[in-house]
Amino acid sequence: MLRRHGVHVTAQRLAVLRAVSDRPHSTADDIDKAVRADLGAISRQAVYDALATLTDNGLLRRIQPARSPARYEDRVGDNHHHLICRTCNRMVDVDCAVGTTPCLTAADDSGYEVDEAEVVYWGRCPECVASTSTSDDDRSQRSSTPRNPDQHSPRATTKEEMST
Ligand SMILES: [Zn+2]
Ligand SMILES: [Zn+2]
């Protein structure tokens, strides 16, 4: 597959490709950890370089959701869209409902030659919806021990988001 895309085959690139394929929508950090567990001696920079090369050559797709690190996946070329949970950041694929070149028809394209439509559906995943619809004392107990402290980045508490 690498050769077909004109990319020189290296152990690093194969490992990165395998890691992304095993866990689609991972961040570069996640992939770095997975590749290191797999290959051992590999620098962070080498993993990032491999991700960039594979993305530039069309073997991987990079998704850049607002206020979130970039994610990578190996499902390329179909312009599928994504559902993202605001609470736990879980991202899943969603096919577009219309045609083979989904959502390419803008209401008014202003004369642009459109070749891609980027759609992200934001909300809460079923697990997160279920976990907040439990009883009140259950919830206060949970809030003292957050399940996922990673998500509390300073950026996550802007004024804009607090008011929503
Ligand atoms: Zn969730
Ligand atoms: Zn996807």
GROMACS .gro file of C-alpha atoms and ligand atoms in nm:
model
  166
    1MET     CA    1   0.000   0.000   0.000
    2LEU     CA    2   0.286   0.235   0.085
    3ARG     CA    3   0.456   0.161  -0.245
    4ARG     CA    4   0.137   0.216  -0.439
    5HIS     CA    5   0.125   0.565  -0.293
    6GLY     CA    6   0.490   0.623  -0.380
    7VAL     CA    7   0.599   0.620  -0.017
    8HIS     CA    8   0.927   0.454   0.081
    9VAL     CA    9   0.858   0.161   0.315
   10THR     CA   10   1.011   0.188   0.662
   11ALA     CA   11   0.945   0.000   0.984
   12GLN     CA   12   0.836   0.327   1.146
   13ARG     CA   13   0.580   0.405   0.878
   14LEU     CA   14   0.441   0.052   0.889
   15ALA     CA   15   0.410   0.069   1.267
   16VAL     CA   16   0.237   0.408   1.253
   17LEU     CA   17  -0.002   0.285   0.985
   18ARG     CA   18  -0.082  -0.024   1.193
   19ALA     CA   19  -0.136   0.182   1.508
   20VAL     CA   20  -0.378   0.419   1.333
   21SER     CA   21  -0.560   0.129   1.172
   22ASP     CA   22  -0.599  -0.040   1.514
   23ARG     CA   23  -0.734   0.273   1.682
   24PRO     CA   24  -0.893   0.512   1.435
   25HIS     CA   25  -0.938   0.878   1.539
   26SER     CA   26  -0.637   0.865   1.772
   27THR     CA   27  -0.432   1.172   1.845
   28ALA     CA   28  -0.063   1.188   1.754
   29ASP     CA   29   0.013   1.136   2.124
   30ASP     CA   30  -0.189   0.813   2.138
   31ILE     CA   31  -0.023   0.685   1.823
   32ASP     CA   32   0.318   0.776   1.957
   33LYS     CA   33   0.251   0.567   2.270
   34ALA     CA   34   0.118   0.272   2.070
   35VAL     CA   35   0.407   0.273   1.826
   36ARG     CA   36   0.660   0.294   2.107
   37ALA     CA   37   0.497  -0.003   2.280
   38ASP     CA   38   0.519  -0.190   1.949
   39LEU     CA   39   0.862  -0.091   1.817
   40GLY     CA   40   1.045   0.022   2.127
   41ALA     CA   41   1.319   0.256   2.013
   42ILE     CA   42   1.155   0.529   1.808
   43SER     CA   43   1.163   0.901   1.868
   44ARG     CA   44   0.851   1.110   1.904
   45GLN     CA   45   0.970   1.318   1.610
   46ALA     CA   46   0.995   1.008   1.390
   47VAL     CA   47   0.634   0.918   1.472
   48TYR     CA   48   0.516   1.272   1.396
   49ASP     CA   49   0.718   1.275   1.071
   50ALA     CA   50   0.567   0.941   0.967
   51LEU     CA   51   0.216   1.072   1.041
   52ALA     CA   52   0.283   1.381   0.830
   53THR     CA   53   0.425   1.179   0.539
   54LEU     CA   54   0.141   0.927   0.542
   55THR     CA   55  -0.117   1.207   0.561
   56ASP     CA   56   0.045   1.410   0.281
   57ASN     CA   57   0.047   1.102   0.058
   58GLY     CA   58  -0.316   1.017   0.114
   59LEU     CA   59  -0.269   0.703   0.327
   60LEU     CA   60  -0.406   0.869   0.638
   61ARG     CA   61  -0.666   1.135   0.693
   62ARG     CA   62  -0.614   1.406   0.949
   63ILE     CA   63  -0.919   1.549   1.123
   64GLN     CA   64  -0.884   1.873   1.311
   65PRO     CA   65  -1.186   1.933   1.536
   66ALA     CA   66  -1.223   2.276   1.695
   67ARG     CA   67  -1.046   2.314   2.035
   68SER     CA   68  -0.905   1.962   2.013
   69PRO     CA   69  -0.583   1.796   1.899
   70ALA     CA   70  -0.576   1.652   1.547
   71ARG     CA   71  -0.692   1.293   1.505
   72TYR     CA   72  -0.581   1.041   1.245
   73GLU     CA   73  -0.758   0.759   1.066
   74ASP     CA   74  -0.692   0.525   0.777
   75ARG     CA   75  -1.040   0.544   0.629
   76VAL     CA   76  -0.953   0.787   0.352
   77GLY     CA   77  -1.110   0.907   0.032
   78ASP     CA   78  -1.480   0.877   0.115
   79ASN     CA   79  -1.530   1.218   0.278
   80HIS     CA   80  -1.720   1.058   0.566
   81HIS     CA   81  -1.810   1.275   0.862
   82HIS     CA   82  -1.774   1.248   1.239
   83LEU     CA   83  -1.974   1.256   1.558
   84ILE     CA   84  -1.779   1.388   1.857
   85CYS     CA   85  -1.881   1.369   2.222
   86ARG     CA   86  -1.825   1.702   2.401
   87THR     CA   87  -1.792   1.521   2.734
   88CYS     CA   88  -1.550   1.233   2.670
   89ASN     CA   89  -1.419   1.331   2.324
   90ARG     CA   90  -1.512   0.996   2.174
   91MET     CA   91  -1.525   1.025   1.795
   92VAL     CA   92  -1.714   0.792   1.563
   93ASP     CA   93  -1.763   0.779   1.187
   94VAL     CA   94  -2.088   0.876   1.027
   95ASP     CA   95  -2.166   0.829   0.661
   96CYS     CA   96  -2.325   1.112   0.479
   97ALA     CA   97  -2.683   1.049   0.380
   98VAL     CA   98  -2.655   1.183   0.029
   99GLY     CA   99  -2.477   1.031  -0.274
  100THR     CA  100  -2.117   0.930  -0.330
  101THR     CA  101  -1.968   1.277  -0.304
  102PRO     CA  102  -2.154   1.376   0.011
  103CYS     CA  103  -2.251   1.730   0.091
  104LEU     CA  104  -2.057   1.871  -0.200
  105THR     CA  105  -2.346   2.077  -0.322
  106ALA     CA  106  -2.343   2.405  -0.138
  107ALA     CA  107  -2.657   2.616  -0.147
  108ASP     CA  108  -2.444   2.883  -0.310
  109ASP     CA  109  -2.087   2.783  -0.400
  110SER     CA  110  -1.992   3.137  -0.508
  111GLY     CA  111  -1.828   2.989  -0.816
  112TYR     CA  112  -1.577   2.777  -0.617
  113GLU     CA  113  -1.479   2.434  -0.747
  114VAL     CA  114  -1.565   2.239  -0.431
  115ASP     CA  115  -1.388   1.906  -0.367
  116GLU     CA  116  -1.442   1.846   0.004
  117ALA     CA  117  -1.705   1.911   0.268
  118GLU     CA  118  -1.603   1.907   0.633
  119VAL     CA  119  -1.886   1.823   0.870
  120VAL     CA  120  -1.859   1.759   1.244
  121TYR     CA  121  -2.162   1.670   1.452
  122TRP     CA  122  -2.102   1.775   1.814
  123GLY     CA  123  -2.297   1.639   2.108
  124ARG     CA  124  -2.283   1.374   2.379
  125CYS     CA  125  -2.231   1.004   2.323
  126PRO     CA  126  -2.485   0.751   2.457
  127GLU     CA  127  -2.257   0.656   2.751
  128CYS     CA  128  -2.218   1.017   2.862
  129VAL     CA  129  -2.589   1.085   2.828
  130ALA     CA  130  -2.662   0.774   3.035
  131SER     CA  131  -2.409   0.866   3.305
  132THR     CA  132  -2.563   1.212   3.364
  133SER     CA  133  -2.919   1.086   3.382
  134THR     CA  134  -2.847   0.887   3.699
  135SER     CA  135  -2.950   0.997   4.052
  136ASP     CA  136  -2.823   1.318   4.217
  137ASP     CA  137  -2.614   1.169   4.501
  138ASP     CA  138  -2.454   0.943   4.246
  139ARG     CA  139  -2.354   1.249   4.047
  140SER     CA  140  -2.206   1.446   4.341
  141GLN     CA  141  -1.996   1.145   4.428
  142ARG     CA  142  -1.868   1.124   4.073
  143SER     CA  143  -1.781   1.493   4.051
  144SER     CA  144  -1.528   1.459   4.334
  145THR     CA  145  -1.345   1.192   4.138
  146PRO     CA  146  -1.346   1.286   3.770
  147ARG     CA  147  -1.317   0.983   3.548
  148ASN     CA  148  -1.108   1.153   3.285
  149PRO     CA  149  -0.886   1.428   3.430
  150ASP     CA  150  -0.707   1.459   3.093
  151GLN     CA  151  -0.994   1.648   2.940
  152HIS     CA  152  -0.971   1.937   3.186
  153SER     CA  153  -0.731   2.144   2.983
  154PRO     CA  154  -0.726   2.518   3.056
  155ARG     CA  155  -0.882   2.578   2.716
  156ALA     CA  156  -1.185   2.371   2.806
  157THR     CA  157  -1.327   2.638   3.034
  158THR     CA  158  -1.367   2.949   2.825
  159LYS     CA  159  -1.637   3.196   2.914
  160GLU     CA  160  -1.824   3.102   2.601
  161GLU     CA  161  -1.850   2.737   2.704
  162MET     CA  162  -1.939   2.808   3.066
  163SER     CA  163  -2.247   2.998   2.955
  164THR     CA  164  -2.375   2.712   2.742
  165ZN      ZN  165  -1.901   1.067   2.575
  166ZN      ZN  166  -1.349   0.870   1.062
   0.00000   0.00000   0.00000
